[in-house]
Short mmCIF file of C-alpha atoms in Angstrom, two decimals:
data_model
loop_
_atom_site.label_atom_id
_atom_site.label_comp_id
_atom_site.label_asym_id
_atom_site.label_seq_id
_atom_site.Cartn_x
_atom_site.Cartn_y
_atom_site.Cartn_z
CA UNK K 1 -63.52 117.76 -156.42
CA UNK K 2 -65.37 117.89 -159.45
CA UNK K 3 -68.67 119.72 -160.36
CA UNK K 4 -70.88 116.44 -160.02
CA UNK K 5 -69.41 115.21 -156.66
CA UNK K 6 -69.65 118.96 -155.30
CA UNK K 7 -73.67 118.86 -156.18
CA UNK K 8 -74.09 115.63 -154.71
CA UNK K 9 -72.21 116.89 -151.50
CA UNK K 10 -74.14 119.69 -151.60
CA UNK K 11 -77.46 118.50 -152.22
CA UNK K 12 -76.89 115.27 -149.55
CA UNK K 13 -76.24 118.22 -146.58
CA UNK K 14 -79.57 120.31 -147.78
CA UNK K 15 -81.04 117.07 -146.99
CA UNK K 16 -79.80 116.37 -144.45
CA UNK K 17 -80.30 119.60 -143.01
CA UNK K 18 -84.35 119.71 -144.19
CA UNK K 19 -84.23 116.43 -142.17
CA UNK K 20 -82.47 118.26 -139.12
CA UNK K 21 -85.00 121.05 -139.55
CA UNK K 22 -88.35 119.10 -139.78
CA UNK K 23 -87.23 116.83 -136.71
CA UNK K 24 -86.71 119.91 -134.83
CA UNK K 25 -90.80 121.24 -135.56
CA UNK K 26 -88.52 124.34 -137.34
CA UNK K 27 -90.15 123.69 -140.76
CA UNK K 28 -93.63 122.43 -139.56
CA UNK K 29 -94.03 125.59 -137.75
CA UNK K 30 -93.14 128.23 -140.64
CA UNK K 31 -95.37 125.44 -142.69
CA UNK K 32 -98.32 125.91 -140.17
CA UNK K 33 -97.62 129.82 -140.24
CA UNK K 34 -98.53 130.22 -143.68
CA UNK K 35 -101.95 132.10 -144.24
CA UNK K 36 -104.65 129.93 -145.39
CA UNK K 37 -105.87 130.99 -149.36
CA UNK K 38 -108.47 133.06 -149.87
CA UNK K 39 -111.45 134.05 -152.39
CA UNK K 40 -110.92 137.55 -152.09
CA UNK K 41 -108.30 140.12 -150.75
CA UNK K 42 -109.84 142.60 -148.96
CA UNK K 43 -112.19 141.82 -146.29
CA UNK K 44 -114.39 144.90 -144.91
CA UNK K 45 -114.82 144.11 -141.22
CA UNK K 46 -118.12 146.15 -140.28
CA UNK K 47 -119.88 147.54 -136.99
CA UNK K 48 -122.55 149.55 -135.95
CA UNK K 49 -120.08 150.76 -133.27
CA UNK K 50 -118.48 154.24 -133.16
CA UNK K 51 -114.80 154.31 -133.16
CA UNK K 52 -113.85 152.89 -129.35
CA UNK K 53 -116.81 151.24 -129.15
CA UNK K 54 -116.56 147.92 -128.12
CA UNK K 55 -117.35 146.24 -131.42
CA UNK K 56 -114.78 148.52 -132.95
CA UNK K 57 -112.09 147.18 -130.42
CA UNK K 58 -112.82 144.30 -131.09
CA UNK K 59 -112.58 144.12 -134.75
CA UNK K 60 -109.91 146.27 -135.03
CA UNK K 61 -107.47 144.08 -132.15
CA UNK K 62 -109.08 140.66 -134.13
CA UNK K 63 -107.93 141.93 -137.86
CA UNK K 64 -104.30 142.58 -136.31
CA UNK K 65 -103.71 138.72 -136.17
CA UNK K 66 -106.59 136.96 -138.87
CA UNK K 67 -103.68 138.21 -142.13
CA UNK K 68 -101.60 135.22 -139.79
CA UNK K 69 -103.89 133.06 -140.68
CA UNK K 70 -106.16 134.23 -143.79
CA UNK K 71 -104.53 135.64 -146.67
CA UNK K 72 -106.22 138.51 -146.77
CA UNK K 73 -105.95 141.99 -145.62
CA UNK K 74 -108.72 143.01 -142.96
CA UNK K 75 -110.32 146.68 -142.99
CA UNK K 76 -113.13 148.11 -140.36
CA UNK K 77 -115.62 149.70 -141.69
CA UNK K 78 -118.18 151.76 -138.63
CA UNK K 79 -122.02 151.87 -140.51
CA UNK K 80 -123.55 154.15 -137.56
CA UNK K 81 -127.18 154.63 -137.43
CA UNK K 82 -130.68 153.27 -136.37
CA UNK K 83 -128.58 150.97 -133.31
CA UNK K 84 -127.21 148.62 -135.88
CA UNK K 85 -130.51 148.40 -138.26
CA UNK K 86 -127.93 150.12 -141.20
CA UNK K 87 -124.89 147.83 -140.91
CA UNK K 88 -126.86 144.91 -140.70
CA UNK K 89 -128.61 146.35 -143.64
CA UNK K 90 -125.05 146.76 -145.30
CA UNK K 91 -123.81 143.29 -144.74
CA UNK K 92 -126.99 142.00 -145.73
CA UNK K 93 -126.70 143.29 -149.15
CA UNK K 94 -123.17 142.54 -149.78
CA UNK K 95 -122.09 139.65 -152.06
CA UNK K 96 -122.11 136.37 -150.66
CA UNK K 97 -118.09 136.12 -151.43
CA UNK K 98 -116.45 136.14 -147.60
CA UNK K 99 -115.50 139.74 -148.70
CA UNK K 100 -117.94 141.50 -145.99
CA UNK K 101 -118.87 140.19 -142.57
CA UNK K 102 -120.45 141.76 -139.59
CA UNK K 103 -119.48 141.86 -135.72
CA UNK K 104 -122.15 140.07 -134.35
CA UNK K 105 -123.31 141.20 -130.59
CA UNK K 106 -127.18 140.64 -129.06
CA UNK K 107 -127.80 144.24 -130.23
CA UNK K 108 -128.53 143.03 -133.64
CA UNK K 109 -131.15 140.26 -132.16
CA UNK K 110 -132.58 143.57 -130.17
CA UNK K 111 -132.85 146.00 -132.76
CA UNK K 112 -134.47 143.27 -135.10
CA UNK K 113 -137.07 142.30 -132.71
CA UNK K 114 -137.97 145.93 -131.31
CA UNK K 115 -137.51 148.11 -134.04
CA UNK K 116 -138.22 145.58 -137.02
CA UNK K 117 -136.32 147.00 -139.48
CA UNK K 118 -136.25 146.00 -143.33
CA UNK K 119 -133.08 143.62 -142.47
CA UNK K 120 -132.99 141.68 -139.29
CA UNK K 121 -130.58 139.22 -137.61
CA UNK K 122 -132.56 137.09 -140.26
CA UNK K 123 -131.22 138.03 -143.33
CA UNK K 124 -127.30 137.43 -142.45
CA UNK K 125 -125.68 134.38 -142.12
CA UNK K 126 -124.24 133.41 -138.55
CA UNK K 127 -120.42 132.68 -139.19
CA UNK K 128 -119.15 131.84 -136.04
CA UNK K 129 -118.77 133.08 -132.67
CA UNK K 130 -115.26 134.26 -131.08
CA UNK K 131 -115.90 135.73 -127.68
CA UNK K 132 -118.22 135.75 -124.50
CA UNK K 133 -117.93 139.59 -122.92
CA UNK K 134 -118.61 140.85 -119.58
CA UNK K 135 -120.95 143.78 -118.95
CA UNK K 136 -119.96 145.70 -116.04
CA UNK K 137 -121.47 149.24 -114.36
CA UNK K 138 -118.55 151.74 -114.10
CA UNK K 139 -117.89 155.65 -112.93
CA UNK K 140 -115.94 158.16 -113.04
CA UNK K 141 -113.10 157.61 -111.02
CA UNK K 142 -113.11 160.91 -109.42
CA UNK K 143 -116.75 160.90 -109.04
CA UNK K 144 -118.93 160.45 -105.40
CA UNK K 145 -120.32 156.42 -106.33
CA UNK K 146 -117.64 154.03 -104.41
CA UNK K 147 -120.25 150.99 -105.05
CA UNK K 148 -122.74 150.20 -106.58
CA UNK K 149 -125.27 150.56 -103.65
CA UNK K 150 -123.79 154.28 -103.85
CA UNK K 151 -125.69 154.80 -106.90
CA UNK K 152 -129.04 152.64 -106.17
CA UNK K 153 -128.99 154.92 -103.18
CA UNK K 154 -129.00 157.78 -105.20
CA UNK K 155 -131.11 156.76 -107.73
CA UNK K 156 -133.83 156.46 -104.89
CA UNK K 157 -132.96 160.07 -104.12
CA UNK K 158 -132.86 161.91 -106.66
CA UNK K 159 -133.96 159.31 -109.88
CA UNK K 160 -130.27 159.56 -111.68
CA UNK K 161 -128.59 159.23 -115.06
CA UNK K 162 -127.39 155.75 -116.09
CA UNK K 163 -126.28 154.69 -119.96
CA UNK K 164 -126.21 152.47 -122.16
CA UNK K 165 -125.14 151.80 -125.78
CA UNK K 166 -127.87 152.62 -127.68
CA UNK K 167 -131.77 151.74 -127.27
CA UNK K 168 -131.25 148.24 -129.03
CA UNK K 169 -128.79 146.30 -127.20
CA UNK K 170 -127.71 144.05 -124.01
CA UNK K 171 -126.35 146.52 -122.29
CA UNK K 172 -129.86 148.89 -122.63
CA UNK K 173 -131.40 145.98 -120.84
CA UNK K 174 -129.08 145.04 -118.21
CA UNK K 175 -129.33 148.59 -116.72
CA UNK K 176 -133.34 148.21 -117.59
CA UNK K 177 -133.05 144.97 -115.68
CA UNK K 178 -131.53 146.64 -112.81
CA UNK K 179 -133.70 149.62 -112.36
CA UNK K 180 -136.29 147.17 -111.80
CA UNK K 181 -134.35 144.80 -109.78
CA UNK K 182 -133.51 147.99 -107.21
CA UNK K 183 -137.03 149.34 -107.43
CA UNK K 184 -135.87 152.89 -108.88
CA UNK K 185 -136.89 155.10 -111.54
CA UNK K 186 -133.30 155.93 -112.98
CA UNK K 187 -133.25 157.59 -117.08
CA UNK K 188 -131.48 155.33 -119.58
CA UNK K 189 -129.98 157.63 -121.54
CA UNK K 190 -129.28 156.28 -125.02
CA UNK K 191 -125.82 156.51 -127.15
CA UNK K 192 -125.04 155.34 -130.78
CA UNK K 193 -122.36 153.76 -129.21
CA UNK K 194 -119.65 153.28 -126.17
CA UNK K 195 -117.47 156.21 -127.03
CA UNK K 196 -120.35 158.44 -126.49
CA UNK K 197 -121.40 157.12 -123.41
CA UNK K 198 -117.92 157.38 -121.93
CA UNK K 199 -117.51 160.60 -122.28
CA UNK K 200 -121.24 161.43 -120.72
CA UNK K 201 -119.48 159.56 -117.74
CA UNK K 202 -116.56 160.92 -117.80
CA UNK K 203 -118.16 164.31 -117.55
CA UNK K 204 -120.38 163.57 -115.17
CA UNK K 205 -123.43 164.08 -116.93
CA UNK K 206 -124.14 160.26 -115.81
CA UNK K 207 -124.18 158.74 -112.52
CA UNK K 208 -122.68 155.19 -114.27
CA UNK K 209 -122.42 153.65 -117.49
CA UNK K 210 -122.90 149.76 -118.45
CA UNK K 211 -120.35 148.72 -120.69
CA UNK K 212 -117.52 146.13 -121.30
CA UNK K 213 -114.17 145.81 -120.13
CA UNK K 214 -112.65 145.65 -123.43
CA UNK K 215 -114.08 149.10 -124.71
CA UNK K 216 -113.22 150.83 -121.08
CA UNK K 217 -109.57 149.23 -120.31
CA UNK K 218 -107.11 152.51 -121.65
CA UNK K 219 -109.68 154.19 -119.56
CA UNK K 220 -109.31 152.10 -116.39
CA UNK K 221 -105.80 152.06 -116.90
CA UNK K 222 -105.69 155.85 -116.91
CA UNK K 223 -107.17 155.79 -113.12
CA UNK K 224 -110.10 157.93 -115.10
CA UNK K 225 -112.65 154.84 -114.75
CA UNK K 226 -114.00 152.86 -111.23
CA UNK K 227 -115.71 149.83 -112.08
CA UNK K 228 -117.98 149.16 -109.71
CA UNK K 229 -119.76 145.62 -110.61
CA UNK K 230 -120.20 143.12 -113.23
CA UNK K 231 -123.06 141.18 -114.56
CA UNK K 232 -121.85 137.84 -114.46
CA UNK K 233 -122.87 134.93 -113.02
CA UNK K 234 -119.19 134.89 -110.91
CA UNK K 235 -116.34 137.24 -110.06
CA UNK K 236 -113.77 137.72 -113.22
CA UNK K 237 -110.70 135.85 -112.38
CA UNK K 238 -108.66 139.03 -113.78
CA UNK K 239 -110.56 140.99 -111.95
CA UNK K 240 -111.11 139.45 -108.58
CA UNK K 241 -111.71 143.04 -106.40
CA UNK K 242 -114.86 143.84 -108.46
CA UNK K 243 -118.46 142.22 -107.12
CA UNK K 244 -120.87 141.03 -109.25
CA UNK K 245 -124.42 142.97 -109.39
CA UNK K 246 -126.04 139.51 -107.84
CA UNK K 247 -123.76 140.12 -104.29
CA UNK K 248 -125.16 143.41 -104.25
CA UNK K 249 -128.48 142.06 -103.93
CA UNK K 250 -129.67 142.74 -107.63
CA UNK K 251 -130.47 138.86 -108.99
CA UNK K 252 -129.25 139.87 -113.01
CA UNK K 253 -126.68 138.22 -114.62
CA UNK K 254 -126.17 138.61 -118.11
CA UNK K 255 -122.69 137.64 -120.77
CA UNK K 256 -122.31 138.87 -124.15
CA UNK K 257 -121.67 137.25 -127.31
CA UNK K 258 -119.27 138.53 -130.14
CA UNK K 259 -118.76 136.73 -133.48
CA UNK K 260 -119.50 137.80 -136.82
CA UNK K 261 -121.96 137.08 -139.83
CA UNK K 262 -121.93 137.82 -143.53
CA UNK K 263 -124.84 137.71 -145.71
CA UNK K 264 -126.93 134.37 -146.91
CA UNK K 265 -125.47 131.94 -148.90
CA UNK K 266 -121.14 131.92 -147.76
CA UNK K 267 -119.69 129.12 -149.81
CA UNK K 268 -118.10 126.31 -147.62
CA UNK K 269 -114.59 126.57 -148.48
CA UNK K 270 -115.27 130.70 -146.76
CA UNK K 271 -116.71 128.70 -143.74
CA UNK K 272 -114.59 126.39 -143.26
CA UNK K 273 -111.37 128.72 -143.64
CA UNK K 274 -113.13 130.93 -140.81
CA UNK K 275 -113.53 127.99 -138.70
CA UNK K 276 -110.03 127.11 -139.13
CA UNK K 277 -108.59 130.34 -139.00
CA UNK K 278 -110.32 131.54 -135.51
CA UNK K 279 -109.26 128.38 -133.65
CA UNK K 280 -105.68 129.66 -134.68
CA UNK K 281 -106.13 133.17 -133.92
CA UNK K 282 -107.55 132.53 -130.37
CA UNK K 283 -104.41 130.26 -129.71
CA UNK K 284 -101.97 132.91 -130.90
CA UNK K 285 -100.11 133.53 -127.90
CA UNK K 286 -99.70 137.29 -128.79
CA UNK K 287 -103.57 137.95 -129.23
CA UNK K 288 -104.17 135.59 -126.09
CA UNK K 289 -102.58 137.98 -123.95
CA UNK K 290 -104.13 140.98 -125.83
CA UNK K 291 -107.87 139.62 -125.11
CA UNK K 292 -107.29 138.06 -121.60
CA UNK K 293 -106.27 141.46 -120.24
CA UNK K 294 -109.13 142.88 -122.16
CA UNK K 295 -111.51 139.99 -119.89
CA UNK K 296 -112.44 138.16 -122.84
CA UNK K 297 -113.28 134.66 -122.91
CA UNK K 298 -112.49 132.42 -125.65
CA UNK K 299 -116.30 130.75 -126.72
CA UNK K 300 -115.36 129.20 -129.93
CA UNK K 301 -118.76 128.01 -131.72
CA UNK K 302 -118.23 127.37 -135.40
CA UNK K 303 -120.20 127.64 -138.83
CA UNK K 304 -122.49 124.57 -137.82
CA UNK K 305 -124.28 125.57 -134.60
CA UNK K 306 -123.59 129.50 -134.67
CA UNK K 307 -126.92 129.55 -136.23
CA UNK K 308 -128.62 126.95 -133.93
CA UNK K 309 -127.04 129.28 -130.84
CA UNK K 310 -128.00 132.65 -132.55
CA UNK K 311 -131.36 131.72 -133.08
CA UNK K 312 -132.04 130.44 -129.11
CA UNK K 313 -130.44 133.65 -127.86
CA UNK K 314 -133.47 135.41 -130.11
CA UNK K 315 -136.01 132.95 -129.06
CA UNK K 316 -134.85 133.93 -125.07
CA UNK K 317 -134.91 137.24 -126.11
CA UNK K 318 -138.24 137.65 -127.78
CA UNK K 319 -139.94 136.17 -124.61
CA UNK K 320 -137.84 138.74 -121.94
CA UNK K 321 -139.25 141.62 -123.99
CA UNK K 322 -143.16 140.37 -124.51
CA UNK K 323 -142.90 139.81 -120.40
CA UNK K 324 -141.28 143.29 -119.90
CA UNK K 325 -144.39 144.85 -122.66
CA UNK K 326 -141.60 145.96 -124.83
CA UNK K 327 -143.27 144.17 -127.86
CA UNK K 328 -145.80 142.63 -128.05
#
């Protein structure tokens, strides 16, 4: 055979092959695995979190999967200090560029609106949200409170020890919400962030912590943790055996948000990558089973009402805190 009938041989069965391949999905899949382009390489993830905290998790499980999808590679970045008023301030005064973004969470509507610091919730740029979370009360495992009447009771007693994040965020005023709901006179003890707080409970030096599963599940795991109720409206579905506060006889019920924002001004072809690219990460069928054992629901909201959502959480917020006297 010569060398012209041996290229046309060859090049009829690549063909013919590519056809094989595409009919089969083979090549439209490793097509649709490519990462999307990006501006900018590096993207610094940041939180006002301490490492294990649940923002941390959270950004640090997320950036395992976005390089799939963005091509970019993903860094975390904690900014500690003044319950999230210095990250925000960080993110704020980054460049526009989808090179910085920020893990959005109700503690940086809380912090703006009872600390008013130079850079609020304001001054960023809602991307998009990712997750709703569930805030739970948990123990030590080893410890004397078997429910959470155990600890009410106690709390009547002898006042108690209960914590929280820090002073600005959801979890500060679910356990606020449920000293008053139960009528006692418990200390919120404050933390820069979950990590602390665990250990404080782990120690005993509190009765219970309020928390989410995702920054408490190596702990629960480890038998060291006893979760004793959760704050939403229903009973988890992957966690069926814990009660929510509301059976107890406590009417609170409150679900976290986590997305991110970046600062004022992200261009729309940073936007709408983001869109694209969380849609795809939340259907990866690796990360799927990463966050639904974590009890984290999917709450997709993209570029276009993030901000419309962000601001009525604030609104809601502002008015629960002028009621309570915490502002005025």
């Amino acid at each position: 055979m010569n060398f012209k009938a041996d290229l046309t041989r060859r090049t009829g069965l690549a063909l013919l092959l590519a056809g094989a391949l595409a009919g089969s999905g083979l090549l439209a899949g490793r097509a649709a695995a490519e990462p999307a382009p990006y501006p900018v390489k590096v993207v610094t993830l940041v939180t006002h979190s301490s490492p294990g905290g649940g923002s941390d998790v959270f950004l640090r499980e997320l950036s395992k999967y976005l390089g799939k999808y963005i091509d970019a590679t993903f860094v975390v970045e904690n900014v500690q200090g003044g319950s999230g008023a210095k990250a925000v301030a960080r993110v704020a005064g980054a460049p526009a560029d989808g090179s910085v973004f920020y893990a959005t969470t109700p503690t940086y509507i809380y912090t703006s609106l009872l600390s008013k610091p130079p850079k609020t919730y304001k001054d960023l740029e809602p991307l998009a949200n990712i997750f709703a979370d569930s805030e739970v009360v948990f123990t030590r495992a080893d410890g004397p409170y078997k429910t959470l009447q155990d600890v009410v009771d106690k709390a009547k007693k002898e006042r108690g020890k209960w914590g929280a994040a820090n002073p600005a965020s959801l979890e500060r005023q679910a356990a606020e919400q449920l000293k008053r709901a139960a009528g006692v006179n418990a200390a919120i003890v404050t933390h820069e962030g979950g990590g602390d707080m665990m250990l404080n409970v782990l120690n005993g030096t509190l009765d219970i912590g309020v928390g989410e599963f995702q920054e408490l599940r190596s702990q629960i795991e480890a038998g060291k943790i006893r979760v004793l109720a959760t704050f939403n409206p229903e009973r988890l579905p992957e966690k069926p055996d814990v009660p929510t506060v509301k059976e107890a006889g406590y009417d609170v019920q409150l679900v976290k948000f986590r997305g991110l924002a970046g600062p004022k001004g992200l261009p729309d072809a940073v936007t709408k990558t983001w869109d694209a690219a969380i849609q795809k990460v939340l259907q990866d069928p690796d990360y799927r089973k990463e966050y639904t054992e974590e009890v984290l629901v999917a709450k997709f909201i993209d570029h276009k009402d993030y901000p419309a959502f962000v601001n009525s959480f604030a609104t809601t917020t502002e008015a629960f805190l002028k009621e309570t006297g915490a502002i005025k």
